[in-house]
Amino acid sequence: MRTLSAVITSSTSFGHCFFHRLTLRHSHKTLTSPLAPCFRRHFTPTMAAPEDSLRKALADKQSEVENQGNQVRSLKAGKAAKSEIDAAIEALNALKLQKASIEKDLQATLSSADGSVNREAFRQAVSNTLERRLFYIKSFNIYGGVAGLYDYGPPGCAVKSNVLAFWRQHFVLEENMLEVDCPCVTPEVVLKASGHVEKFTDLMVKDEQTGTCYRADHLLKDFCNDKLQKDLNITAERAKELKHVLAMLDDFSAEELGAKIKEYGIVSPDTKNPLSDPYPFNLMFQTSIGPSGLIPGYLRPETAQGIFVNFKDLYYYNGNKLPFAAAQIGQAFRNEISPRQGLLRVREFTLAEIEHFVDPEDKSHPKFSEVAELEFLMFPRELQMSGESAKAIRLDEAVAKGIVNNETLGYFIGRVYLFLTRLGVDKKRLRFRQHLANEMAHYAADCWDAEIESSYGWIECVGIADRSAYDLRAHSEKSGEALVAHEKFPEPREVEVLVISPVKKEIGLAFKGSQKNVVEALESMKEKEAFALKADLESKGEVDFYVCTLGKNVSIKKNMVKISKEKKKEHQRVFTPSVIEPSFGIGRIIYCLFEHSYYTRASKAGNEQLNVFAFPSIVAPIKCTVFPLVQNQKYEDIAKDISKSLTVAGISHKIDITGTSIGKRYARTDELGVPFAITVDTTSSVTIRERDSKDQIRVDVKEAASVVKEVTEGLRSWADVWATFPHHSSASADE
Amino acid sequence: MRTLSAVITSSTSFGHCFFHRLTLRHSHKTLTSPLAPCFRRHFTPTMAAPEDSLRKALADKQSEVENQGNQVRSLKAGKAAKSEIDAAIEALNALKLQKASIEKDLQATLSSADGSVNREAFRQAVSNTLERRLFYIKSFNIYGGVAGLYDYGPPGCAVKSNVLAFWRQHFVLEENMLEVDCPCVTPEVVLKASGHVEKFTDLMVKDEQTGTCYRADHLLKDFCNDKLQKDLNITAERAKELKHVLAMLDDFSAEELGAKIKEYGIVSPDTKNPLSDPYPFNLMFQTSIGPSGLIPGYLRPETAQGIFVNFKDLYYYNGNKLPFAAAQIGQAFRNEISPRQGLLRVREFTLAEIEHFVDPEDKSHPKFSEVAELEFLMFPRELQMSGESAKAIRLDEAVAKGIVNNETLGYFIGRVYLFLTRLGVDKKRLRFRQHLANEMAHYAADCWDAEIESSYGWIECVGIADRSAYDLRAHSEKSGEALVAHEKFPEPREVEVLVISPVKKEIGLAFKGSQKNVVEALESMKEKEAFALKADLESKGEVDFYVCTLGKNVSIKKNMVKISKEKKKEHQRVFTPSVIEPSFGIGRIIYCLFEHSYYTRASKAGNEQLNVFAFPSIVAPIKCTVFPLVQNQKYEDIAKDISKSLTVAGISHKIDITGTSIGKRYARTDELGVPFAITVDTTSSVTIRERDSKDQIRVDVKEAASVVKEVTEGLRSWADVWATFPHHSSASADE
């Protein structure tokens, strides 16, 4: 029934991820950086077999055509017999026909693998409907708009507020999370500590004449895709190379990207001018706070930092107990170099983030059993590396086998799955993809993206990462405030501790002014080193010992230091909690929902295709419409009474008393995804129509509002209602 | 019961208004500017009688003391008799005592009028509780914080989200408004058209040595208040002058403010250094959009502009029909020079704005009758001018008498009243104050502020303005897109139109190269001018006519122009709609709600004062707590079952299974404003306690969740529940 009947299987890469912090930027990858990239496109190393062999067949056939052409020419030059020449020409033409046929097959293979034509047509159909019905609007449109900024119009805004309300219910309320609300304007000191000021960049190139800016990786990606899709004459080897470049795109350094751009002769797409070398551009919007201009600030690129800096207060609020989760919904900002892909790559967007703080030594989750039996598409790194597809795995199995690192991470993956599918995301076009080892920051324990398939390919909509203690440590260090948790032991525990006691008198006599350096060097030894020294001193009596603050060895004698292990009572353990972070790109989820909910069906007359959004009730911008069948004061009064009851019940609805035909009114609201319509066609009872089945039941006027309330709030299914009330059929009630 | 028992009656000014657009800035007032100030402190021209007469009595007594002192000295100098000198000294001492007594009275009068001591103590008590329980937190506190930026912690965030949900229900859903969601980042062109780039400023002075910035009007205000409150020796005349300055503060130009600062010798408060002259500082946070830095942008200072620029689409969405309202909830930003007053003056805040578009010729409202009978404190400009207080007026009377300009404005005033009081704002400390004529922009038809009294004085929390067609006209002009509405006539209407037909041939002959200027000048005449010219030409045959583009008179003859009125058929009327704008400062409303809800009561032992927030259920951050009376597996299991039922019912709640005494657990949650507590003290039935009365009923375990759902959702009152279920009394269930 959906117009996009074929399941899109391409896993075309989709730019950097929306919400992973720092980790999402590829351009500053160094192996030792704590901010190493966590995101890399899904790379399938195996090449598409038919494409490969067709490219090879085409190249072979081209040689044959050339050889035969030479043959014809040499026959002509040698004045061969006409019959001989004609036969050779006939053979040449046959070869040319065969070549054309292979070209056609290759073209078909490329476009079916890519599916870009179908996908673009589908996307255009969805977008047209969304724009015409004001789900979204280009911001500041009367002034020409600004790339990457969109408004949600009335139905889009209602969908967004429904998605957020459900998010709050599903996560904050059901999990007793601590929700906070922090400002967007953030002083530089916070974003320096988090690493954003230094590292939150994309690589940019400039048109050397006009100064227009482009994302370097996007230009290279476009070049490769263009070659692969449109140039039938490249060899299979060349195609393989280009695909390899696409797969490696996120791992290229500025120098590597620049070299590729030069090698391929890529120029400015609009002017064909030469391009500058790639250089990093920080994606944060900058501003300054206060009138003096002395406090530099940025618009936050994510909401998470607001939670981290409040850890101490939140931990206290939670009775100094772990685990607990804090959550935040709010605007985030990224000054994209050249935003494309509509609602999926924007400069301002709503994030909903959870930071779940947990003891690194105990990542079990008390409610894991509630999601353990869920089974859905998972794409562990092993499957990605071996070129296989995502497959259905049970969550408890994934945790038990260590595919998912720990129970808490698994629990959130399960909860995210429930959240997305209850919103209406198609289960078959949702997968959880694990980050490859080199995608993750070195401190991360594990990371999974909920990816939803859309006409743009697989889109990362939720990132679920175990970020270990990185963020709290960074802020502890920079602020000087210890962001730690305490585990009080029920009884003091006896622990063995290393005790190093330098004998200052002896050291003073031996080293005079350098006494302090030697004492500090001795005291800072680790256990292994200390006991090695002790053993050496016992066997040799005197040992060379390197003092780094002096930059030289000194000679340590046995009487200068006592090294031992002593038993001590400890009352608590002090540690930095780990954080598990599910981070939701709300706009992306909503856009994918639009695509998954959209379908068309023929009008009753069969002369046009009507648009429908099959939103579930919790998402639908309006839950119900109320229509008097014909213009008539009595019907209108009843419609208004029902409207009042719906208002009291808190059901968002719309009353339409225009004289438009009932079929047209249904079609109009199907296009907004309104699930139910109440039509007043008598003074005693009304009909209730369900959007997708177009089935109608007949209900007493007084019951209408409460029946709609029950079905929209999920207290009762349509099937149940359908089985209870008399059915109604009417020719007029169709489009 | 409230600790702030005395109603604060002072109408101390409270800085500029939070959400009126441009109109709120006083510093750029010119009478001809379309952006004239709309806000001015409430000025009571009559002086406080007791203060006045006490100041005069004090000055008189001081003279008497001085005279008597001179008398004593001259007696001593003249070596008068000891008895005579002693009597004079005794009289002097008596006078000094009398003076001290007057000083004491004056001091008492000043501090009772001001009430600042009580108010500050109350505010401190509320703030301590709010901060300790994490209702709000200074943002980025571990880095020292940033003035004017606050986070909402868990209970504050829940209160905010409840207030916004109720706002959406009360306005957007019940009034079928079109809600939109636009970005915070806004390109300069939009804010130039709206006037913010040029006019959205405050006057600032700088410490000439250190560069520290201050708001010029704040320094002058502090100086005047300080003198009035602490200097007992100023004369009644001087006091009157200072009060006049306070009243005029918002009307001062930069020059006038600078002159006063010089006259009073005001210096930098921290360093005592001299200050610069006042100059305007634009309050918008600036940034730039895109990588080239070529698109200047700002963080929006209000959400309204996003609605105005979308007018055309929204009008179309509404079926090209008026009236309709659009609404938006979102962050707004103002880079305050030196934010003070905690949550009331911040640099980033949530606004909820409504733009109701209406035909300027018909401002009736179909639902006005629903609010017509409401009666509440109104403060029309006449009462303000005559120095009277706000008084209770019925809304229909206010509209009928023209106190409120029109029905639609009246309707929104009524709806705002219902909104605020249902949230829990105290009716006695809420008033609607009309703007004085010179507070309003010249284009505004009428403007009322919902002011809530807090420890800071009367705070503007909602502005309700009839802004006429100003905003749509400004954007039409700057964007070139006609933001207009059409009224199609049922039948074409015959209208008389002025027709001016210059006879180009004659004019060409007479004026040659200037022909075009003369023709245009003739064509642009208004009706009155044209018919005056026609009459003159008919009587005199030739008339002097000024052509402004030529800068001189020309002589027009009768044969050069035909002027007539002709009948024409018109099919529609094209006009710019008026906009009525209710604009809500959500943070201010919440802060006032905190103050109005807060009270203390003695603990049962009587040894401490316990804090309570008397939030109504719709506002309360958590609706219910569940407590097993003692630690016991059976009770705990029941508590968990009830918790599950509450979750299913969507009731936010908290379960507390710690062994803390039940009294302490009640006290803890009273301090968070939790209205109900379920205590599990048997396995068959539980108690439900109401926060303010501390009354308890006994309810079957199975019924507990649904009873709490009914009372928290307002389906049933506590009184009703109290009348239905058996009462429970327990000594342990008190604090």
XYZ file of N, CA and C in Angstrom, chain B residues 109-237:
387
model
N 7.993 54.977 59.960
C 7.115 55.213 58.810
C 7.788 54.748 57.520
N 9.074 55.116 57.383
C 9.789 54.741 56.155
C 9.882 53.231 56.023
N 10.226 52.566 57.102
C 10.421 51.123 56.927
C 9.100 50.373 56.837
N 8.017 50.917 57.402
C 6.752 50.195 57.221
C 6.203 50.428 55.825
N 6.409 51.640 55.278
C 5.963 51.897 53.905
C 6.749 51.010 52.963
N 8.000 50.894 53.223
C 8.884 50.137 52.338
C 8.743 48.636 52.627
N 8.648 48.295 53.860
C 8.495 46.894 54.244
C 9.664 46.028 53.846
N 10.790 46.666 53.517
C 11.869 45.904 52.893
C 12.460 44.852 53.831
N 12.461 45.129 55.121
C 13.087 44.169 56.040
C 12.293 42.857 56.061
N 10.963 42.980 56.284
C 10.123 41.787 56.274
C 10.190 41.053 54.954
N 10.103 41.848 53.911
C 10.067 41.233 52.586
C 11.345 40.484 52.282
N 12.474 41.083 52.691
C 13.731 40.401 52.400
C 13.878 39.125 53.219
N 13.411 39.174 54.462
C 13.489 37.969 55.300
C 12.622 36.865 54.706
N 11.421 37.240 54.249
C 10.527 36.272 53.624
C 11.164 35.690 52.364
N 11.691 36.579 51.533
C 12.299 36.130 50.281
C 13.437 35.163 50.552
N 14.237 35.491 51.582
C 15.371 34.648 51.922
C 14.902 33.255 52.341
N 13.806 33.225 53.109
C 13.271 31.935 53.564
C 12.801 31.093 52.379
N 12.094 31.755 51.436
C 11.629 31.027 50.245
C 12.825 30.543 49.430
N 13.773 31.447 49.188
C 14.931 31.098 48.349
C 15.727 29.954 48.948
N 15.914 30.005 50.267
C 16.672 28.925 50.910
C 16.030 27.578 50.618
N 14.709 27.528 50.768
C 14.016 26.269 50.525
C 14.131 25.876 49.057
N 13.904 26.840 48.176
C 13.948 26.546 46.734
C 15.330 26.033 46.324
N 16.364 26.665 46.860
C 17.720 26.257 46.459
C 18.100 24.917 47.082
N 17.743 24.745 48.346
C 18.117 23.501 49.012
C 17.431 22.308 48.364
N 16.175 22.493 47.947
C 15.455 21.395 47.318
C 15.624 21.376 45.803
N 16.573 22.170 45.309
C 16.949 22.144 43.888
C 15.815 22.541 42.934
N 14.881 23.398 43.403
C 13.916 23.939 42.455
C 14.665 24.709 41.371
N 15.674 25.443 41.801
C 16.566 26.038 40.795
C 17.998 26.056 41.308
N 18.923 26.223 40.371
C 20.358 26.143 40.658
C 21.021 27.245 39.839
N 22.009 27.878 40.398
C 22.787 28.838 39.601
C 23.489 28.041 38.490
N 23.308 28.446 37.246
C 23.895 27.685 36.142
C 25.423 27.678 36.224
N 26.019 26.567 35.826
C 27.479 26.442 35.728
C 28.149 26.817 37.053
N 27.510 26.410 38.120
C 27.922 26.803 39.464
C 29.347 26.361 39.793
N 29.738 25.174 39.307
C 31.094 24.698 39.667
C 32.161 25.559 39.002
N 31.772 26.353 38.016
C 32.713 27.301 37.403
C 32.450 28.727 37.879
N 31.704 28.878 38.969
C 31.456 30.217 39.512
C 30.163 30.835 39.006
N 29.497 30.188 38.046
C 28.202 30.690 37.577
C 28.333 31.894 36.652
N 27.217 32.275 36.080
C 27.140 33.455 35.207
C 25.898 34.229 35.651
N 26.044 35.524 35.902
C 24.896 36.316 36.368
C 23.740 36.208 35.380
N 22.546 36.008 35.918
C 21.356 36.005 35.056
C 21.085 34.682 34.365
N 21.831 33.633 34.693
C 21.542 32.318 34.116
C 21.260 31.315 35.238
N 20.106 30.667 35.166
C 19.704 29.697 36.181
C 19.234 28.413 35.520
N 19.467 27.285 36.194
C 18.900 26.006 35.777
C 17.665 25.729 36.620
N 16.693 25.060 36.057
C 15.648 24.466 36.861
C 16.109 23.065 37.235
N 16.161 22.793 38.536
C 16.469 21.446 38.997
C 15.210 20.587 38.907
N 15.280 19.327 39.368
C 14.142 18.408 39.133
C 12.762 18.937 39.533
N 12.550 19.422 40.772
C 11.165 19.851 41.057
C 10.785 21.127 40.288
N 11.742 22.031 40.100
C 11.452 23.263 39.351
C 11.108 22.955 37.920
N 11.867 22.008 37.345
C 11.647 21.623 35.960
C 10.268 20.984 35.794
N 9.866 20.187 36.789
C 8.534 19.564 36.732
C 7.445 20.630 36.848
N 7.641 21.604 37.744
C 6.666 22.692 37.866
C 6.561 23.429 36.529
N 7.705 23.728 35.937
C 7.696 24.451 34.662
C 6.968 23.649 33.604
N 7.251 22.369 33.538
C 6.614 21.599 32.477
C 5.117 21.456 32.746
N 4.697 21.430 34.014
C 3.264 21.419 34.333
C 2.590 22.739 33.946
N 3.274 23.857 34.234
C 2.709 25.167 33.887
C 2.542 25.270 32.373
N 3.559 24.807 31.631
C 3.475 24.892 30.172
C 2.390 23.960 29.623
N 2.267 22.777 30.211
C 1.226 21.844 29.750
C -0.154 22.462 29.985
N -0.322 23.105 31.133
C -1.612 23.736 31.409
C -1.846 24.924 30.485
N -0.796 25.655 30.201
C -0.909 26.785 29.251
C -1.403 26.273 27.896
N -0.796 25.179 27.439
C -1.185 24.585 26.155
C -2.652 24.151 26.184
N -3.057 23.520 27.290
C -4.437 23.062 27.415
C -5.388 24.266 27.447
N -5.057 25.256 28.263
C -5.955 26.388 28.520
C -6.055 27.319 27.314
N -4.952 27.521 26.618
C -4.984 28.450 25.492
C -5.003 27.736 24.143
N -3.976 26.949 23.858
C -3.847 26.381 22.509
C -5.006 25.430 22.202
N -5.252 24.466 23.095
C -6.299 23.479 22.808
C -7.692 24.084 22.932
N -7.961 24.757 24.056
C -9.322 25.244 24.263
C -9.689 26.342 23.261
N -8.701 27.047 22.750
C -9.012 28.132 21.819
C -8.648 27.756 20.389
N -8.267 26.501 20.161
C -7.907 26.086 18.799
C -6.873 26.981 18.151
N -5.828 27.298 18.902
C -4.781 28.158 18.345
C -3.825 27.361 17.470
N -3.135 28.054 16.582
C -2.146 27.413 15.724
C -0.781 27.563 16.380
N -0.310 26.485 16.961
C 0.988 26.584 17.640
C 2.119 26.369 16.644
N 3.140 27.186 16.737
C 4.317 27.033 15.880
C 5.566 26.969 16.758
N 6.681 26.623 16.126
C 7.927 26.432 16.856
C 9.050 26.894 15.940
N 9.576 28.070 16.216
C 10.566 28.697 15.333
C 11.924 28.733 16.026
N 12.999 28.881 15.247
C 14.327 28.861 15.859
C 14.621 30.092 16.724
N 15.581 29.934 17.629
C 16.074 31.057 18.427
C 17.030 31.910 17.600
N 17.860 31.255 16.791
C 18.817 31.982 15.952
C 18.034 32.690 14.851
N 18.201 33.991 14.755
C 17.381 34.801 13.851
C 18.286 35.730 13.048
N 18.110 35.760 11.719
C 18.975 36.633 10.936
C 18.644 38.114 11.180
N 19.631 38.946 11.024
C 19.500 40.374 11.337
C 18.355 41.048 10.598
N 18.140 40.658 9.340
C 17.142 41.337 8.522
C 15.766 41.347 9.205
N 15.427 40.264 9.895
C 14.120 40.168 10.561
C 14.038 41.158 11.719
N 15.123 41.248 12.478
C 15.111 42.092 13.677
C 15.394 43.551 13.346
N 15.865 43.792 12.116
C 15.924 45.177 11.640
C 14.520 45.649 11.324
N 13.778 44.793 10.626
C 12.401 45.163 10.269
C 11.568 45.410 11.524
N 11.754 44.582 12.538
C 10.939 44.714 13.746
C 11.374 45.899 14.589
N 12.547 46.437 14.306
C 13.034 47.594 15.045
C 13.995 47.253 16.176
N 14.211 45.947 16.445
C 15.054 45.582 17.583
C 16.519 45.984 17.401
N 17.011 45.894 16.165
C 18.440 46.185 15.971
C 18.723 47.642 16.342
N 17.777 48.515 15.995
C 18.010 49.926 16.268
C 17.619 50.322 17.697
N 16.527 49.724 18.192
C 15.912 50.309 19.384
C 15.943 49.465 20.647
N 16.347 48.219 20.553
C 16.214 47.349 21.718
C 17.411 47.525 22.655
N 17.436 48.683 23.322
C 18.617 49.044 24.099
C 18.257 49.464 25.514
N 19.253 49.414 26.384
C 19.173 50.043 27.701
C 20.317 51.045 27.785
N 20.150 52.055 28.632
C 21.224 53.034 28.790
C 22.230 52.526 29.813
N 23.502 52.631 29.442
C 24.570 52.047 30.246
C 25.582 53.125 30.607
N 26.173 53.017 31.774
C 27.346 53.854 32.111
C 28.496 52.937 32.476
N 29.706 53.428 32.234
C 30.892 52.627 32.556
C 31.713 53.301 33.640
N 32.247 52.511 34.534
C 33.260 52.987 35.472
C 34.450 53.427 34.622
N 34.864 54.707 34.754
C 35.886 55.211 33.818
C 37.254 54.575 34.028
N 37.487 54.015 35.211
C 38.792 53.373 35.445
C 38.738 51.875 35.106
N 37.744 51.178 35.638
C 37.758 49.715 35.517
C 36.961 49.203 34.313
N 36.103 50.037 33.738
C 35.297 49.590 32.607
C 34.067 48.790 33.000
N 33.831 48.578 34.293
C 32.636 47.848 34.726
C 31.371 48.604 34.290
N 30.387 47.842 33.819
C 29.183 48.469 33.253
C 28.017 48.419 34.238
N 27.217 49.457 34.225
C 26.020 49.510 35.073
C 24.862 50.064 34.261
N 23.654 49.684 34.647
C 22.486 50.322 34.031
C 22.314 51.689 34.657
N 22.283 52.711 33.814
C 22.252 54.089 34.299
C 21.026 54.329 35.183
N 19.851 53.842 34.748
C 18.648 54.120 35.536
C 18.677 53.397 36.885
N 19.327 52.226 36.917
C 19.418 51.508 38.192
C 20.242 52.289 39.206
N 21.350 52.881 38.749
C 22.191 53.638 39.683
C 21.429 54.829 40.246
N 20.709 55.515 39.364
C 19.954 56.684 39.810
C 18.838 56.245 40.767
N 18.187 55.138 40.433
C 17.107 54.633 41.270
C 17.629 54.243 42.661
N 18.775 53.533 42.670
C 19.350 53.121 43.948
C 19.694 54.340 44.797
N 20.254 55.352 44.129
C 20.636 56.568 44.844
C 19.405 57.201 45.508
N 18.335 57.348 44.728
C 17.124 58.001 45.241
C 16.510 57.182 46.385
N 16.387 55.865 46.181
C 15.789 55.020 47.215
C 16.601 55.067 48.507
N 17.921 55.042 48.324
C 18.809 55.063 49.475
C 18.623 56.344 50.282
N 18.628 57.460 49.582
C 18.432 58.759 50.241
C 17.098 58.755 50.988
N 16.055 58.334 50.284
C 14.709 58.411 50.860
C 14.574 57.512 52.079
N 15.236 56.368 52.044
C 15.032 55.414 53.123
C 15.984 55.629 54.293
N 17.182 56.143 53.984
C 18.167 56.166 55.063
C 18.528 57.562 55.561
N 18.296 58.584 54.738
C 18.692 59.928 55.149
C 17.493 60.640 55.760
N 17.500 60.772 57.126
C 16.343 61.369 57.803
C 16.381 62.883 57.729
N 17.499 63.415 57.291
C 17.643 64.865 57.372
C 17.277 65.599 56.090
N 16.899 64.840 55.039
C 16.504 65.573 53.832
C 15.146 66.216 54.090
N 14.923 67.337 53.436
C 13.677 68.068 53.635
C 12.538 67.385 52.893
N 11.332 67.754 53.261
C 10.166 67.215 52.566
C 10.230 67.569 51.076
N 10.744 68.741 50.777
C 10.831 69.165 49.366
C 11.804 68.276 48.598
